[in-house]
Amino acid sequence: AQTVTQSQPEMSVQEAETVTLSCTYDTSESNYYLFWYKQPPSRQMILVIRQEAYKQQNATENRFSVNFQKAAKSFSLKISDSQLGDTAMYFCAPCGGSNYKLTFGKGTLLTVNP
Amino acid sequence: DVKVTQSSRYLVKRTGEKVFLECVQDMDHENMFWYRQDPGLGLRLIYFSYDVKMKEKGDIPEGYSVSREKKERFSLILESASTNQTSMYLCASNSDAADNEQFFGPGTRLTVL
């Protein structure tokens, strides 16, 4: 079974600054995907970024990038040039195996301050 | 765009009532999931289905059942609602052929009085 640890229950950052959310996980799978999801207040869960574990290159999506350390089982999310609209709960979720299940961390509540 | 819809955004029920939460996806996804979201606990998987009429228990199936009679629809059933089932319920779906990304519905906030 997979376990996921997000060690920062809450974080805050000033607008335009950079923030990093941490995630560590444990899995017995050899090939898997990892995801960061975002849930804005009272809004729908949406995908932020995905990483394929067999790819060494870190994924990047505009202001969002990951630092994936496979051996350390670490998958952190960096948000550059933070915007007010980035205020949300962020969930780390690895996926593996044949049943396509995700295992979610407990989430990090990020607040971007003006 | 993928769309996952849930029958209600807010629902209030009484203890002991039978409750149905409905989820529909329009992308012909094979897999569908029901999660429960509680503060400080993240998302916990209740049940999932990988095909019509097929289901598997997730991490917290007690007190719940599911039904998948058609590929696009996945229902969560609370046979006899209890106050500890007050929560946010999220439905999601994904495809066997893709990278396992799950697409989520807007959620149903259920209050059991």
PDB file of C-alpha atoms in Angstrom:
ATOM      1  CA  ALA A   1       0.000   0.000   0.000  1.00  0.00           C
ATOM      2  CA  GLN A   2       1.122   3.518  -0.704  1.00  0.00           C
ATOM      3  CA  THR A   3       1.546   6.171   1.964  1.00  0.00           C
ATOM      4  CA  VAL A   4       1.873   9.896   1.363  1.00  0.00           C
ATOM      5  CA  THR A   5       3.167  12.546   3.773  1.00  0.00           C
ATOM      6  CA  GLN A   6       2.666  16.265   3.326  1.00  0.00           C
ATOM      7  CA  SER A   7       4.473  17.698   6.312  1.00  0.00           C
ATOM      8  CA  GLN A   8       3.190  21.273   5.996  1.00  0.00           C
ATOM      9  CA  PRO A   9      -0.500  21.535   6.928  1.00  0.00           C
ATOM     10  CA  GLU A  10      -0.518  25.275   6.206  1.00  0.00           C
ATOM     11  CA  MET A  11       1.750  27.725   4.445  1.00  0.00           C
ATOM     12  CA  SER A  12       1.549  31.348   3.462  1.00  0.00           C
ATOM     13  CA  VAL A  13       3.468  33.388   0.919  1.00  0.00           C
ATOM     14  CA  GLN A  14       3.463  36.937  -0.340  1.00  0.00           C
ATOM     15  CA  GLU A  15       2.218  37.637  -3.825  1.00  0.00           C
ATOM     16  CA  ALA A  16       5.004  37.349  -6.458  1.00  0.00           C
ATOM     17  CA  GLU A  17       7.228  35.237  -4.201  1.00  0.00           C
ATOM     18  CA  THR A  18       8.190  31.585  -4.635  1.00  0.00           C
ATOM     19  CA  VAL A  19       6.984  28.788  -2.387  1.00  0.00           C
ATOM     20  CA  THR A  20       7.749  25.070  -2.211  1.00  0.00           C
ATOM     21  CA  LEU A  21       5.318  22.439  -0.924  1.00  0.00           C
ATOM     22  CA  SER A  22       6.831  19.159   0.173  1.00  0.00           C
ATOM     23  CA  CYS A  23       5.624  15.604  -0.326  1.00  0.00           C
ATOM     24  CA  THR A  24       7.174  12.249   0.444  1.00  0.00           C
ATOM     25  CA  TYR A  25       5.650   8.912  -0.359  1.00  0.00           C
ATOM     26  CA  ASP A  26       6.252   5.239  -0.109  1.00  0.00           C
ATOM     27  CA  THR A  27       5.429   2.749  -2.834  1.00  0.00           C
ATOM     28  CA  SER A  28       6.384  -0.740  -3.912  1.00  0.00           C
ATOM     29  CA  GLU A  29       5.548  -0.007  -7.536  1.00  0.00           C
ATOM     30  CA  SER A  30       8.368   0.273 -10.043  1.00  0.00           C
ATOM     31  CA  ASN A  31       6.523   2.428 -12.532  1.00  0.00           C
ATOM     32  CA  TYR A  32       3.998   5.028 -11.485  1.00  0.00           C
ATOM     33  CA  TYR A  33       2.746   8.552 -11.922  1.00  0.00           C
ATOM     34  CA  LEU A  34       2.679  11.348  -9.386  1.00  0.00           C
ATOM     35  CA  PHE A  35       0.242  14.233  -9.324  1.00  0.00           C
ATOM     36  CA  TRP A  36      -0.301  17.517  -7.597  1.00  0.00           C
ATOM     37  CA  TYR A  37      -3.940  18.580  -7.374  1.00  0.00           C
ATOM     38  CA  LYS A  38      -5.301  21.957  -6.363  1.00  0.00           C
ATOM     39  CA  GLN A  39      -8.632  22.617  -4.649  1.00  0.00           C
ATOM     40  CA  PRO A  40      -9.486  26.326  -4.426  1.00  0.00           C
ATOM     41  CA  PRO A  41     -11.942  27.379  -1.703  1.00  0.00           C
ATOM     42  CA  SER A  42     -15.401  25.988  -2.503  1.00  0.00           C
ATOM     43  CA  ARG A  43     -14.276  24.997  -5.969  1.00  0.00           C
ATOM     44  CA  GLN A  44     -13.510  21.865  -7.895  1.00  0.00           C
ATOM     45  CA  MET A  45     -10.352  19.770  -7.587  1.00  0.00           C
ATOM     46  CA  ILE A  46      -8.133  20.269 -10.617  1.00  0.00           C
ATOM     47  CA  LEU A  47      -4.821  18.852 -11.771  1.00  0.00           C
ATOM     48  CA  VAL A  48      -1.791  21.125 -11.404  1.00  0.00           C
ATOM     49  CA  ILE A  49       1.031  18.968 -12.699  1.00  0.00           C
ATOM     50  CA  ARG A  50       1.959  15.340 -13.322  1.00  0.00           C
ATOM     51  CA  GLN A  51       5.266  13.451 -13.298  1.00  0.00           C
ATOM     52  CA  GLU A  52       6.070  10.053 -14.750  1.00  0.00           C
ATOM     53  CA  ALA A  53       8.374   8.191 -12.388  1.00  0.00           C
ATOM     54  CA  TYR A  54      10.513   6.704 -15.152  1.00  0.00           C
ATOM     55  CA  LYS A  55      11.336  10.171 -16.497  1.00  0.00           C
ATOM     56  CA  GLN A  56      14.323  11.830 -14.889  1.00  0.00           C
ATOM     57  CA  GLN A  57      13.418  15.292 -16.129  1.00  0.00           C
ATOM     58  CA  ASN A  58      11.286  17.285 -13.713  1.00  0.00           C
ATOM     59  CA  ALA A  59       7.883  18.336 -15.022  1.00  0.00           C
ATOM     60  CA  THR A  60       7.077  22.002 -15.537  1.00  0.00           C
ATOM     61  CA  GLU A  61       3.763  23.736 -16.250  1.00  0.00           C
ATOM     62  CA  ASN A  62       4.168  27.505 -16.541  1.00  0.00           C
ATOM     63  CA  ARG A  63       4.773  28.792 -12.976  1.00  0.00           C
ATOM     64  CA  PHE A  64       4.525  25.310 -11.480  1.00  0.00           C
ATOM     65  CA  SER A  65       7.413  22.860 -11.377  1.00  0.00           C
ATOM     66  CA  VAL A  66       8.334  19.781  -9.415  1.00  0.00           C
ATOM     67  CA  ASN A  67      11.508  18.479  -7.831  1.00  0.00           C
ATOM     68  CA  PHE A  68      11.236  14.725  -8.181  1.00  0.00           C
ATOM     69  CA  GLN A  69      13.796  12.634  -6.305  1.00  0.00           C
ATOM     70  CA  LYS A  70      12.894   9.028  -7.059  1.00  0.00           C
ATOM     71  CA  ALA A  71      15.427   7.388  -4.776  1.00  0.00           C
ATOM     72  CA  ALA A  72      14.365   9.575  -1.871  1.00  0.00           C
ATOM     73  CA  LYS A  73      10.688   9.207  -2.828  1.00  0.00           C
ATOM     74  CA  SER A  74      10.241  12.933  -2.688  1.00  0.00           C
ATOM     75  CA  PHE A  75       7.971  14.996  -4.936  1.00  0.00           C
ATOM     76  CA  SER A  76       7.870  18.692  -4.052  1.00  0.00           C
ATOM     77  CA  LEU A  77       5.914  21.405  -5.864  1.00  0.00           C
ATOM     78  CA  LYS A  78       7.413  24.816  -6.518  1.00  0.00           C
ATOM     79  CA  ILE A  79       5.161  27.750  -7.343  1.00  0.00           C
ATOM     80  CA  SER A  80       6.953  30.761  -8.784  1.00  0.00           C
ATOM     81  CA  ASP A  81       5.574  34.296  -8.927  1.00  0.00           C
ATOM     82  CA  SER A  82       2.696  33.353  -6.608  1.00  0.00           C
ATOM     83  CA  GLN A  83      -0.671  34.847  -7.436  1.00  0.00           C
ATOM     84  CA  LEU A  84      -3.756  35.418  -5.290  1.00  0.00           C
ATOM     85  CA  GLY A  85      -5.545  32.778  -7.346  1.00  0.00           C
ATOM     86  CA  ASP A  86      -3.036  30.183  -6.163  1.00  0.00           C
ATOM     87  CA  THR A  87      -4.686  30.237  -2.734  1.00  0.00           C
ATOM     88  CA  ALA A  88      -5.969  26.684  -2.353  1.00  0.00           C
ATOM     89  CA  MET A  89      -5.522  23.313  -0.731  1.00  0.00           C
ATOM     90  CA  TYR A  90      -2.833  21.335  -2.532  1.00  0.00           C
ATOM     91  CA  PHE A  91      -2.765  17.548  -2.533  1.00  0.00           C
ATOM     92  CA  CYS A  92       0.079  15.265  -3.528  1.00  0.00           C
ATOM     93  CA  ALA A  93      -1.069  11.959  -5.012  1.00  0.00           C
ATOM     94  CA  PRO A  94       1.040   9.095  -6.335  1.00  0.00           C
ATOM     95  CA  CYS A  95      -0.609   6.444  -8.451  1.00  0.00           C
ATOM     96  CA  GLY A  96       0.508   2.981  -9.307  1.00  0.00           C
ATOM     97  CA  GLY A  97      -0.554  -0.521 -10.057  1.00  0.00           C
ATOM     98  CA  SER A  98      -3.205  -1.846 -12.334  1.00  0.00           C
ATOM     99  CA  ASN A  99      -6.250  -0.364 -10.679  1.00  0.00           C
ATOM    100  CA  TYR A 100      -5.445   3.289 -11.300  1.00  0.00           C
ATOM    101  CA  LYS A 101      -6.048   4.320  -7.726  1.00  0.00           C
ATOM    102  CA  LEU A 102      -4.531   7.482  -6.337  1.00  0.00           C
ATOM    103  CA  THR A 103      -3.384   7.805  -2.741  1.00  0.00           C
ATOM    104  CA  PHE A 104      -3.778  11.349  -1.462  1.00  0.00           C
ATOM    105  CA  GLY A 105      -1.797  13.171   1.172  1.00  0.00           C
ATOM    106  CA  LYS A 106      -3.625  15.162   3.830  1.00  0.00           C
ATOM    107  CA  GLY A 107      -3.033  18.374   1.937  1.00  0.00           C
ATOM    108  CA  THR A 108      -1.285  21.708   2.402  1.00  0.00           C
ATOM    109  CA  LEU A 109      -3.393  24.836   2.675  1.00  0.00           C
ATOM    110  CA  LEU A 110      -1.558  27.586   0.825  1.00  0.00           C
ATOM    111  CA  THR A 111      -2.554  31.204   1.321  1.00  0.00           C
ATOM    112  CA  VAL A 112      -1.145  33.875  -0.981  1.00  0.00           C
ATOM    113  CA  ASN A 113      -1.205  37.283   0.667  1.00  0.00           C
ATOM    114  CA  PRO A 114      -1.371  40.597  -1.221  1.00  0.00           C
TER     115      PRO A 114
ATOM    116  CA  ASP B   1     -13.583  18.868 -21.822  1.00  0.00           C
ATOM    117  CA  VAL B   2     -14.085  16.031 -19.400  1.00  0.00           C
ATOM    118  CA  LYS B   3     -17.070  16.602 -17.244  1.00  0.00           C
ATOM    119  CA  VAL B   4     -17.962  14.864 -14.020  1.00  0.00           C
ATOM    120  CA  THR B   5     -21.220  15.937 -12.433  1.00  0.00           C
ATOM    121  CA  GLN B   6     -22.718  15.143  -9.070  1.00  0.00           C
ATOM    122  CA  SER B   7     -26.429  15.243  -8.371  1.00  0.00           C
ATOM    123  CA  SER B   8     -26.332  17.691  -5.468  1.00  0.00           C
ATOM    124  CA  ARG B   9     -23.898  20.298  -4.119  1.00  0.00           C
ATOM    125  CA  TYR B  10     -25.510  20.320  -0.683  1.00  0.00           C
ATOM    126  CA  LEU B  11     -27.649  17.676   0.996  1.00  0.00           C
ATOM    127  CA  VAL B  12     -29.173  17.489   4.471  1.00  0.00           C
ATOM    128  CA  LYS B  13     -30.521  14.156   5.728  1.00  0.00           C
ATOM    129  CA  ARG B  14     -31.709  12.684   8.987  1.00  0.00           C
ATOM    130  CA  THR B  15     -30.059   9.856  10.898  1.00  0.00           C
ATOM    131  CA  GLY B  16     -31.277   6.493   9.631  1.00  0.00           C
ATOM    132  CA  GLU B  17     -32.316   7.715   6.188  1.00  0.00           C
ATOM    133  CA  LYS B  18     -31.142   5.950   3.040  1.00  0.00           C
ATOM    134  CA  VAL B  19     -29.074   8.378   0.983  1.00  0.00           C
ATOM    135  CA  PHE B  20     -28.143   8.197  -2.697  1.00  0.00           C
ATOM    136  CA  LEU B  21     -25.324  10.257  -4.163  1.00  0.00           C
ATOM    137  CA  GLU B  22     -25.146  10.174  -7.940  1.00  0.00           C
ATOM    138  CA  CYS B  23     -22.175  10.785 -10.197  1.00  0.00           C
ATOM    139  CA  VAL B  24     -22.127  10.953 -13.992  1.00  0.00           C
ATOM    140  CA  GLN B  25     -19.155  11.308 -16.342  1.00  0.00           C
ATOM    141  CA  ASP B  26     -19.319  12.029 -20.041  1.00  0.00           C
ATOM    142  CA  MET B  27     -15.927  10.795 -21.255  1.00  0.00           C
ATOM    143  CA  ASP B  28     -16.544   7.060 -21.479  1.00  0.00           C
ATOM    144  CA  HIS B  29     -14.086   6.419 -18.632  1.00  0.00           C
ATOM    145  CA  GLU B  30     -13.736   2.865 -17.418  1.00  0.00           C
ATOM    146  CA  ASN B  31     -12.882   3.711 -13.817  1.00  0.00           C
ATOM    147  CA  MET B  32     -14.915   5.669 -11.308  1.00  0.00           C
ATOM    148  CA  PHE B  33     -14.195   6.507  -7.686  1.00  0.00           C
ATOM    149  CA  TRP B  34     -15.925   7.782  -4.577  1.00  0.00           C
ATOM    150  CA  TYR B  35     -13.910   9.669  -1.972  1.00  0.00           C
ATOM    151  CA  ARG B  36     -14.713  11.230   1.312  1.00  0.00           C
ATOM    152  CA  GLN B  37     -12.914  14.460   2.247  1.00  0.00           C
ATOM    153  CA  ASP B  38     -12.584  15.580   5.863  1.00  0.00           C
ATOM    154  CA  PRO B  39     -10.423  18.397   7.272  1.00  0.00           C
ATOM    155  CA  GLY B  40      -6.998  17.161   8.278  1.00  0.00           C
ATOM    156  CA  LEU B  41      -7.577  13.739   6.740  1.00  0.00           C
ATOM    157  CA  GLY B  42      -7.315  14.495   3.042  1.00  0.00           C
ATOM    158  CA  LEU B  43      -9.220  12.325   0.598  1.00  0.00           C
ATOM    159  CA  ARG B  44     -10.001   8.760   1.528  1.00  0.00           C
ATOM    160  CA  LEU B  45     -11.207   6.231  -1.006  1.00  0.00           C
ATOM    161  CA  ILE B  46     -14.545   4.636  -0.199  1.00  0.00           C
ATOM    162  CA  TYR B  47     -15.181   2.459  -3.270  1.00  0.00           C
ATOM    163  CA  PHE B  48     -14.137   2.303  -6.874  1.00  0.00           C
ATOM    164  CA  SER B  49     -15.395   0.606 -10.000  1.00  0.00           C
ATOM    165  CA  TYR B  50     -13.350  -0.481 -13.004  1.00  0.00           C
ATOM    166  CA  ASP B  51     -16.245  -1.666 -15.133  1.00  0.00           C
ATOM    167  CA  VAL B  52     -20.009  -1.848 -15.229  1.00  0.00           C
ATOM    168  CA  LYS B  53     -21.311  -3.917 -12.320  1.00  0.00           C
ATOM    169  CA  MET B  54     -17.769  -4.290 -10.970  1.00  0.00           C
ATOM    170  CA  LYS B  55     -16.702  -2.707  -7.711  1.00  0.00           C
ATOM    171  CA  GLU B  56     -13.922  -2.900  -5.180  1.00  0.00           C
ATOM    172  CA  LYS B  57     -13.682  -1.659  -1.638  1.00  0.00           C
ATOM    173  CA  GLY B  58     -11.421   1.237  -0.919  1.00  0.00           C
ATOM    174  CA  ASP B  59      -9.919   2.207   2.399  1.00  0.00           C
ATOM    175  CA  ILE B  60     -13.128   3.103   4.276  1.00  0.00           C
ATOM    176  CA  PRO B  61     -16.081   1.133   2.813  1.00  0.00           C
ATOM    177  CA  GLU B  62     -17.926   0.520   6.085  1.00  0.00           C
ATOM    178  CA  GLY B  63     -21.417   1.988   6.067  1.00  0.00           C
ATOM    179  CA  TYR B  64     -21.423   2.516   2.298  1.00  0.00           C
ATOM    180  CA  SER B  65     -22.342   0.596  -0.818  1.00  0.00           C
ATOM    181  CA  VAL B  66     -22.154   1.452  -4.514  1.00  0.00           C
ATOM    182  CA  SER B  67     -23.895   0.699  -7.755  1.00  0.00           C
ATOM    183  CA  ARG B  68     -22.708   0.918 -11.332  1.00  0.00           C
ATOM    184  CA  GLU B  69     -25.387  -0.240 -13.737  1.00  0.00           C
ATOM    185  CA  LYS B  70     -24.211   1.949 -16.623  1.00  0.00           C
ATOM    186  CA  LYS B  71     -20.704   2.936 -17.599  1.00  0.00           C
ATOM    187  CA  GLU B  72     -21.280   6.654 -17.140  1.00  0.00           C
ATOM    188  CA  ARG B  73     -23.001   6.511 -13.750  1.00  0.00           C
ATOM    189  CA  PHE B  74     -21.663   5.554 -10.332  1.00  0.00           C
ATOM    190  CA  SER B  75     -23.850   5.816  -7.265  1.00  0.00           C
ATOM    191  CA  LEU B  76     -22.841   5.903  -3.620  1.00  0.00           C
ATOM    192  CA  ILE B  77     -25.418   4.631  -1.150  1.00  0.00           C
ATOM    193  CA  LEU B  78     -25.573   5.225   2.566  1.00  0.00           C
ATOM    194  CA  GLU B  79     -27.923   2.477   3.723  1.00  0.00           C
ATOM    195  CA  SER B  80     -28.665   4.114   7.078  1.00  0.00           C
ATOM    196  CA  ALA B  81     -27.073   7.515   7.407  1.00  0.00           C
ATOM    197  CA  SER B  82     -25.280   8.377  10.622  1.00  0.00           C
ATOM    198  CA  THR B  83     -23.931  11.667  11.930  1.00  0.00           C
ATOM    199  CA  ASN B  84     -20.326  10.498  11.449  1.00  0.00           C
ATOM    200  CA  GLN B  85     -21.015  10.339   7.717  1.00  0.00           C
ATOM    201  CA  THR B  86     -21.370  14.106   7.593  1.00  0.00           C
ATOM    202  CA  SER B  87     -18.654  15.026   5.101  1.00  0.00           C
ATOM    203  CA  MET B  88     -17.736  16.211   1.623  1.00  0.00           C
ATOM    204  CA  TYR B  89     -18.084  13.458  -0.966  1.00  0.00           C
ATOM    205  CA  LEU B  90     -16.103  13.638  -4.196  1.00  0.00           C
ATOM    206  CA  CYS B  91     -16.591  11.538  -7.300  1.00  0.00           C
ATOM    207  CA  ALA B  92     -13.832  11.053  -9.873  1.00  0.00           C
ATOM    208  CA  SER B  93     -13.194   9.100 -13.037  1.00  0.00           C
ATOM    209  CA  ASN B  94     -10.282   8.127 -15.257  1.00  0.00           C
ATOM    210  CA  SER B  95      -9.420   6.071 -18.266  1.00  0.00           C
ATOM    211  CA  ASP B  96      -7.441   2.852 -18.551  1.00  0.00           C
ATOM    212  CA  ALA B  97      -5.747   4.212 -21.630  1.00  0.00           C
ATOM    213  CA  ALA B  98      -4.404   7.421 -20.129  1.00  0.00           C
ATOM    214  CA  ASP B  99      -1.884   8.371 -17.468  1.00  0.00           C
ATOM    215  CA  ASN B 100      -4.150   7.745 -14.497  1.00  0.00           C
ATOM    216  CA  GLU B 101      -5.133  11.389 -14.088  1.00  0.00           C
ATOM    217  CA  GLN B 102      -8.446  11.497 -12.279  1.00  0.00           C
ATOM    218  CA  PHE B 103     -11.109  14.058 -13.134  1.00  0.00           C
ATOM    219  CA  PHE B 104     -13.238  15.234 -10.253  1.00  0.00           C
ATOM    220  CA  GLY B 105     -16.803  16.347  -9.798  1.00  0.00           C
ATOM    221  CA  PRO B 106     -17.684  19.455  -7.770  1.00  0.00           C
ATOM    222  CA  GLY B 107     -18.454  17.485  -4.615  1.00  0.00           C
ATOM    223  CA  THR B 108     -21.528  16.950  -2.450  1.00  0.00           C
ATOM    224  CA  ARG B 109     -21.493  18.339   1.046  1.00  0.00           C
ATOM    225  CA  LEU B 110     -23.665  15.977   3.073  1.00  0.00           C
ATOM    226  CA  THR B 111     -24.928  16.867   6.527  1.00  0.00           C
ATOM    227  CA  VAL B 112     -26.596  14.153   8.586  1.00  0.00           C
ATOM    228  CA  LEU B 113     -28.629  15.484  11.499  1.00  0.00           C
TER     229      LEU B 113
END
